[in-house]
Coordinates of C-alpha atoms and ligand atoms in Angstrom, one line a residue:
M1 CA 23.9 -22.1 -15.2
R2 CA 21.8 -18.9 -15.0
S3 CA 21.0 -17.4 -11.6
I4 CA 17.5 -17.9 -10.5
C5 CA 15.1 -15.1 -9.5
L6 CA 12.0 -16.7 -7.8
I7 CA 8.8 -14.6 -8.3
L8 CA 6.3 -15.5 -5.6
Q9 CA 3.3 -13.8 -7.1
R10 CA 2.8 -12.9 -10.7
I11 CA 4.0 -9.5 -11.9
H12 CA 3.8 -7.7 -15.3
D13 CA 5.6 -9.6 -18.0
D14 CA 8.0 -6.7 -18.6
G15 CA 9.7 -7.5 -15.2
P16 CA 10.7 -11.1 -16.0
A17 CA 11.6 -10.0 -19.6
L18 CA 14.1 -7.5 -18.2
L19 CA 15.6 -10.0 -15.8
G20 CA 16.0 -12.5 -18.7
A21 CA 17.6 -9.9 -20.9
A22 CA 20.1 -9.3 -18.1
G23 CA 21.0 -13.0 -18.0
Y24 CA 18.8 -14.1 -15.0
E25 CA 16.3 -16.9 -15.1
S26 CA 13.0 -15.9 -13.5
R27 CA 10.6 -18.6 -12.3
L28 CA 7.1 -18.3 -10.9
A29 CA 6.8 -20.1 -7.6
R30 CA 4.5 -23.2 -8.0
S31 CA 2.9 -22.5 -4.6
L32 CA 3.2 -20.3 -1.6
E33 CA 2.9 -23.4 0.6
W34 CA 5.7 -25.5 2.1
P35 CA 7.3 -27.8 1.0
A36 CA 6.9 -26.8 -2.6
L37 CA 8.0 -23.2 -1.8
A38 CA 11.1 -24.3 0.0
E39 CA 12.0 -26.5 -3.0
D40 CA 11.4 -23.6 -5.4
I41 CA 13.4 -21.1 -3.4
A42 CA 16.4 -23.4 -2.6
G43 CA 18.6 -22.2 -5.5
A44 CA 17.4 -18.6 -5.7
R45 CA 19.7 -15.6 -5.6
A46 CA 16.7 -13.2 -5.6
V47 CA 13.1 -13.5 -4.5
L48 CA 10.4 -11.1 -5.7
T49 CA 7.2 -10.7 -3.7
R50 CA 4.0 -8.6 -3.7
D51 CA 2.2 -9.2 -0.5
A52 CA 3.5 -12.7 0.3
R53 CA 5.4 -12.8 3.6
V54 CA 9.1 -13.3 3.4
D55 CA 10.3 -14.4 6.8
A56 CA 13.5 -15.8 8.3
A57 CA 12.4 -19.4 7.6
L58 CA 12.0 -18.6 3.9
M59 CA 15.3 -16.8 3.8
D60 CA 17.0 -19.8 5.4
A61 CA 15.5 -22.1 2.8
A62 CA 17.6 -20.2 0.2
P63 CA 21.2 -20.2 1.3
G64 CA 22.3 -18.2 -1.8
L65 CA 19.7 -15.5 -1.4
E66 CA 21.2 -12.0 -2.0
V67 CA 18.2 -9.8 -2.6
I68 CA 14.5 -9.6 -1.7
G69 CA 12.6 -7.4 -4.1
V70 CA 9.2 -6.0 -3.0
H71 CA 6.8 -5.0 -5.8
G72 CA 5.4 -1.7 -4.5
A73 CA 6.0 0.7 -1.6
G74 CA 5.1 -1.1 1.6
V75 CA 7.7 -3.6 3.0
D76 CA 5.8 -4.7 6.1
N77 CA 5.6 -8.2 4.7
V78 CA 9.3 -8.7 4.9
D79 CA 11.2 -9.5 8.1
L80 CA 13.7 -6.7 7.6
A81 CA 15.7 -7.5 10.8
A82 CA 16.2 -11.1 9.6
A83 CA 17.2 -10.0 6.1
T84 CA 19.7 -7.5 7.5
A85 CA 21.1 -10.0 9.9
R86 CA 21.7 -12.3 6.9
G87 CA 23.2 -9.6 4.7
I88 CA 20.3 -9.9 2.3
L89 CA 19.4 -6.6 0.5
V90 CA 15.8 -5.6 0.5
V91 CA 14.7 -3.3 -2.4
N92 CA 11.3 -1.8 -3.3
T93 CA 9.7 0.5 -5.9
P94 CA 8.5 3.7 -4.1
G95 CA 6.4 6.0 -6.3
A96 CA 5.8 3.5 -9.1
N97 CA 2.2 3.0 -8.3
A98 CA 1.5 6.4 -6.5
R99 CA -0.7 7.9 -9.2
S100 CA -2.9 4.8 -9.5
V101 CA -3.3 4.6 -5.7
A102 CA -4.2 8.3 -5.5
E103 CA -6.8 7.9 -8.2
H104 CA -8.2 4.9 -6.4
A105 CA -8.5 6.9 -3.1
L106 CA -10.5 9.5 -5.0
A107 CA -12.6 6.8 -6.7
L108 CA -13.6 5.3 -3.3
A109 CA -14.5 8.8 -2.1
F110 CA -16.6 9.5 -5.3
H111 CA -18.3 6.1 -4.9
L112 CA -19.5 7.0 -1.4
A113 CA -20.2 10.7 -2.1
K114 CA -22.3 9.8 -5.1
S115 CA -24.0 6.7 -3.6
L116 CA -22.8 4.7 -6.6
G117 CA -23.4 1.3 -5.0
P118 CA -27.0 2.0 -3.8
G119 CA -27.7 3.9 -7.0
D120 CA -26.6 1.0 -9.1
R121 CA -28.7 -1.4 -7.2
A122 CA -31.7 1.0 -7.4
A123 CA -31.4 1.3 -11.1
R124 CA -31.2 -2.4 -11.6
A125 CA -34.3 -2.8 -9.4
S126 CA -36.3 -0.2 -11.3
D127 CA -36.4 1.7 -8.0
G128 CA -37.7 5.1 -9.2
A129 CA -38.1 6.3 -5.6
F130 CA -34.4 6.2 -4.9
K131 CA -33.7 9.7 -6.2
Y132 CA -36.4 11.2 -3.9
R133 CA -34.9 9.5 -0.7
S134 CA -31.2 10.1 -1.6
A135 CA -29.1 13.2 -1.3
L136 CA -25.7 12.8 -3.0
T137 CA -22.7 14.9 -2.0
E138 CA -20.9 17.5 -4.2
L139 CA -17.1 17.4 -3.5
E140 CA -16.1 20.9 -4.6
G141 CA -15.4 22.9 -1.4
A142 CA -15.2 19.8 0.8
T143 CA -12.3 19.6 3.2
F144 CA -10.0 16.7 2.2
G145 CA -7.7 15.5 5.0
V146 CA -4.5 13.8 3.8
V147 CA -2.7 11.7 6.5
G148 CA 0.9 11.1 5.5
F149 CA 2.6 13.1 2.7
G150 CA 4.8 10.7 0.9
A151 CA 4.5 9.9 -2.8
I152 CA 0.8 8.8 -2.6
G153 CA -0.3 11.3 0.0
A154 CA 1.1 14.1 -2.2
A155 CA -0.4 12.7 -5.4
T156 CA -3.8 12.3 -3.7
A157 CA -3.6 15.9 -2.3
Q158 CA -2.9 17.2 -5.8
L159 CA -5.9 15.4 -7.3
A160 CA -8.2 16.6 -4.5
R161 CA -7.0 20.2 -5.0
A162 CA -7.6 19.9 -8.7
L163 CA -11.2 19.0 -7.9
G164 CA -11.7 22.2 -5.9
M165 CA -11.5 20.6 -2.5
Q166 CA -9.8 22.3 0.5
V167 CA -6.8 20.1 1.3
V168 CA -5.3 19.8 4.8
V169 CA -2.4 17.6 5.5
W170 CA -1.0 15.9 8.6
T171 CA 2.5 14.4 8.8
R172 CA 4.5 13.3 11.8
R173 CA 7.0 16.0 11.1
P174 CA 5.7 19.4 12.2
A175 CA 6.1 22.2 9.6
D176 CA 7.0 19.6 6.9
P177 CA 8.8 21.5 4.2
A178 CA 7.4 19.2 1.5
V179 CA 3.8 20.1 2.5
A180 CA 4.6 23.9 2.4
A181 CA 6.5 23.6 -0.9
A182 CA 3.5 21.9 -2.5
G183 CA 1.3 24.8 -1.3
F184 CA -0.8 22.8 1.2
T185 CA -2.0 23.6 4.7
Q186 CA -0.5 21.5 7.4
I187 CA -2.4 20.6 10.5
V188 CA -0.1 19.9 13.4
A189 CA -2.4 17.7 15.5
L190 CA -3.9 14.6 13.9
G191 CA -7.1 15.0 16.0
D192 CA -7.6 18.5 14.6
L193 CA -7.4 17.2 11.0
L194 CA -9.9 14.4 11.8
A195 CA -12.3 17.0 13.3
Q196 CA -12.1 19.3 10.3
A197 CA -12.1 16.9 7.4
D198 CA -15.1 15.8 5.4
I199 CA -13.0 13.1 3.8
V200 CA -9.9 11.6 5.6
S201 CA -7.5 9.7 3.4
L202 CA -4.7 7.5 4.9
H203 CA -1.3 7.3 3.2
L204 CA 1.1 5.8 5.8
P205 CA 3.1 2.6 5.9
G206 CA 2.0 -0.4 7.9
G207 CA 4.0 -1.8 10.9
A208 CA 4.3 -1.1 14.6
G209 CA 4.7 2.7 14.2
T210 CA 1.3 3.2 12.7
R211 CA -0.7 0.3 14.1
H212 CA -4.3 1.4 15.0
L213 CA -3.3 5.0 14.6
I214 CA -7.0 5.4 13.7
G215 CA -8.9 3.8 16.6
A216 CA -12.2 4.4 18.4
A217 CA -10.9 7.7 20.0
Q218 CA -9.7 9.1 16.7
I219 CA -12.9 8.1 14.8
A220 CA -14.8 9.8 17.6
R221 CA -13.1 13.1 16.5
M222 CA -14.5 12.8 13.0
K223 CA -17.7 14.5 11.8
A224 CA -20.8 12.3 11.6
S225 CA -20.9 13.2 7.9
A226 CA -17.3 12.3 7.3
L227 CA -15.8 9.5 5.0
L228 CA -12.7 7.5 5.8
I229 CA -10.6 6.2 2.9
N230 CA -7.8 3.7 3.5
T231 CA -5.6 2.6 0.6
A232 CA -2.5 2.3 2.9
R233 CA -2.5 -0.7 5.2
G234 CA -5.3 -2.3 7.1
T235 CA -3.3 -2.3 10.3
V236 CA -3.4 1.5 10.4
V237 CA -7.1 1.4 11.3
D238 CA -8.7 -0.5 14.2
E239 CA -11.1 -2.3 11.9
A240 CA -13.4 -3.6 14.7
A241 CA -13.8 0.0 16.0
L242 CA -14.4 1.3 12.5
A243 CA -17.1 -1.3 11.9
V244 CA -18.9 -0.3 15.1
A245 CA -18.7 3.4 14.2
L246 CA -20.1 2.7 10.7
R247 CA -22.9 0.5 12.0
E248 CA -23.9 3.2 14.6
G249 CA -23.7 6.0 12.0
R250 CA -20.9 7.8 13.9
I251 CA -19.3 8.5 10.6
S252 CA -21.0 8.4 7.2
G253 CA -19.0 5.9 5.3
A254 CA -15.6 4.2 4.5
G255 CA -13.8 3.2 1.4
L256 CA -11.3 0.5 2.0
D257 CA -8.8 -1.2 -0.3
V258 CA -6.8 -2.8 2.6
F259 CA -7.7 -4.8 5.6
E260 CA -6.2 -6.1 8.8
V261 CA -6.4 -9.6 7.4
E262 CA -6.2 -10.2 3.6
P263 CA -8.1 -11.5 1.8
L264 CA -10.9 -10.0 3.9
P265 CA -12.4 -13.0 5.8
P266 CA -16.1 -13.8 5.1
S267 CA -16.9 -13.2 8.8
S268 CA -15.8 -9.6 8.6
P269 CA -18.5 -7.2 10.0
L270 CA -17.6 -4.8 7.2
I271 CA -19.2 -7.1 4.6
G272 CA -22.7 -6.6 6.0
L273 CA -22.5 -2.8 6.0
D274 CA -24.0 -0.8 3.1
N275 CA -22.1 2.5 4.0
V276 CA -18.8 1.0 2.9
V277 CA -17.1 0.2 -0.4
L278 CA -14.5 -2.5 -0.4
T279 CA -11.8 -3.4 -3.0
P280 CA -9.4 -6.3 -2.5
H281 CA -6.0 -4.5 -2.4
V282 CA -6.0 -3.5 -6.0
S283 CA -5.4 0.2 -5.9
G284 CA -1.9 -0.2 -7.4
S285 CA -3.1 -2.8 -10.0
T286 CA -3.7 -0.6 -13.0
Q287 CA -1.9 -1.8 -16.2
A288 CA 0.3 1.4 -16.1
A289 CA 1.3 1.0 -12.5
L290 CA 1.9 -2.8 -12.8
K291 CA 4.2 -2.2 -15.8
R292 CA 6.1 0.6 -14.0
T293 CA 6.4 -1.3 -10.8
A294 CA 7.6 -4.6 -12.4
T295 CA 10.2 -2.8 -14.6
A296 CA 11.4 -0.7 -11.6
L297 CA 11.6 -3.8 -9.5
A298 CA 13.6 -5.8 -12.1
G299 CA 16.0 -2.8 -12.4
E300 CA 16.6 -2.8 -8.6
V301 CA 17.1 -6.6 -8.5
I302 CA 19.5 -6.5 -11.5
A303 CA 21.5 -3.7 -9.8
A304 CA 21.7 -5.6 -6.6
L305 CA 22.7 -8.9 -8.2
A306 CA 25.4 -7.1 -10.3
G307 CA 26.9 -5.8 -7.0
H308 CA 25.7 -2.2 -7.5
R309 CA 24.0 -0.3 -4.7
P310 CA 20.3 -0.3 -5.6
T311 CA 18.5 3.0 -5.8
H312 CA 15.7 2.0 -3.4
L313 CA 17.6 0.0 -0.8
V314 CA 15.4 -0.5 2.3
N315 CA 18.0 -1.8 4.6
P316 CA 21.3 0.0 4.0
A317 CA 22.9 -1.8 6.9
A318 CA 22.8 -5.0 4.9
W319 CA 24.7 -3.2 2.1
S320 CA 27.3 -2.0 4.6
A321 CA 27.6 -5.5 6.0
R322 CA 28.1 -7.0 2.6
R323 CA 30.7 -4.4 1.6
F324 CA 32.5 -4.6 4.9
G325 CA 32.5 -8.4 4.7
A326 CA 33.9 -8.4 1.2
L327 CA 36.7 -6.0 2.2
C328 CA 37.6 -8.2 5.1
E329 CA 37.7 -11.2 2.8
A330 CA 39.8 -9.3 0.3
G331 CA 42.2 -8.2 3.0
G332 CA 42.5 -11.8 4.3
Ligands
NAD401 N1 -3.3 -0.5 -1.5 C1 -2.2 -0.6 -2.2 O1 -2.2 -1.3 -3.2 C2 -1.0 0.3 -1.9 C3 -0.2 0.7 -2.9 C4 0.9 1.5 -2.6 C5 1.2 1.8 -1.3 N2 0.4 1.4 -0.3 C6 0.7 1.7 1.1 O2 0.8 3.1 1.1 C7 1.9 3.4 1.9 C8 2.4 4.8 1.5 O3 3.0 4.7 0.2 P1 3.9 5.9 -0.3 O4 4.3 5.5 -1.7 O5 3.2 7.2 -0.2 O6 5.1 5.8 0.6 P2 6.1 6.9 1.1 O7 7.2 6.3 1.8 O8 6.4 7.8 -0.1 O9 5.3 7.8 2.2 C9 5.0 7.3 3.4 C10 4.8 8.5 4.4 O10 4.5 8.1 5.7 C11 5.3 8.7 6.6 N3 5.5 7.8 7.8 C12 6.3 6.7 7.9 N4 6.2 6.2 9.1 C13 5.3 6.9 9.8 C14 4.8 6.8 11.1 N5 5.2 5.9 11.9 N6 3.9 7.8 11.5 C15 3.5 8.8 10.7 N7 4.0 8.9 9.4 C16 4.9 8.0 9.0 C17 6.6 9.0 5.9 O11 7.2 10.1 6.5 C18 6.1 9.4 4.5 O12 5.8 10.7 4.4 C19 2.9 2.3 1.7 O13 3.8 2.1 2.7 C20 2.0 1.1 1.5 O14 1.8 0.5 2.8 C21 -0.7 0.6 -0.6
3PG402 O1 2.7 -1.2 -0.9 C1 2.3 -1.3 -2.1 O2 2.9 -0.6 -3.0 C2 1.2 -2.1 -2.5 O3 0.7 -2.9 -1.4 C3 1.5 -2.9 -3.7 O4 0.7 -4.1 -3.8 P1 0.9 -4.9 -5.1 O5 2.3 -5.2 -5.4 O6 0.1 -6.2 -4.9 O7 0.2 -4.1 -6.2

């Protein structure tokens, strides 16, 4: 009988095709609700997820689970401590969607700078007066602040530089050699970057370490004309504080692909604001990125199931525990 890889949320067909070619049977979960999910996962050796949560209860419903594969970069939807305690490997696909997310961050900035939403509505409404009451923004020469300089921060910084913007970067590591090697200016204090930038673009993981890194006090440092772009994780921004700042015109606009609760609840104050542009966590969902991410993920899962150390192992302690356990068993 072939080993089962349970795919919680649909990925590009090339991923399951690779798993099949390697001798694994991939199945799409019928539902993310119990008890159907518990039944589907019961015999799985691998589970592949996008943003669906993989917690201890789900792991315990799959006694033969060896690997959790996360489609994408962020792994904040997986209980890493529970996986490690159970010797379950967690793998992801850093970089596979970086270019697409970087393009999306710029697209959100362009949308706001060029008033594409209001302009589109004005054109459809035959509103000829729109052009006389609107002033759009040219981006050349603007200061573009990049917060976090991993794969996506770096890709976004490069695109902004190519557009003629002055790029400044903040990372948690002072004098980050990666920033200097790429020829960007690093700002040591986050507050100083927020005060200087015309556009602030966030590229950090979610989780406790970055929760509400951008709150009311940080937003207060930003220029009244500034734009905030978040394609990272909703939890990085205090969304309630952001909504107040946008409503009161303390900053000019926000472009958001991610939210504290997803999908964005209909009660969110962001929905009623016209100085925001919202997309439903799709910045990594270009055809090219979906194909790269799915094939990269399948490769990681295949390596893990074959007993090889995956390239992008998120919890090395689980690998050590498995190896150590195997050696102990072999040694009697
Ligand atoms: N909207 C989307 O569809 C989408 C797609 C891809 C990634 N993302 C999000 O973007 C994040 C960044 O992706 P990436 O590919 O650039 O990841 P990455 O790992 O290459 O870069 C993350 C950067 O954040 C820094 N960092 C980590 N923890 C930090 C902390 N506590 N404080 C300050 N800096 C910290 C790291 O040093 C690194 O430079 C992902 O973790 C994910 O949450 C969202
Ligand atoms: O962290 C990531 O890479 C993104 O959140 C990926 O999301 P997706 O798998 O739904 O494209």
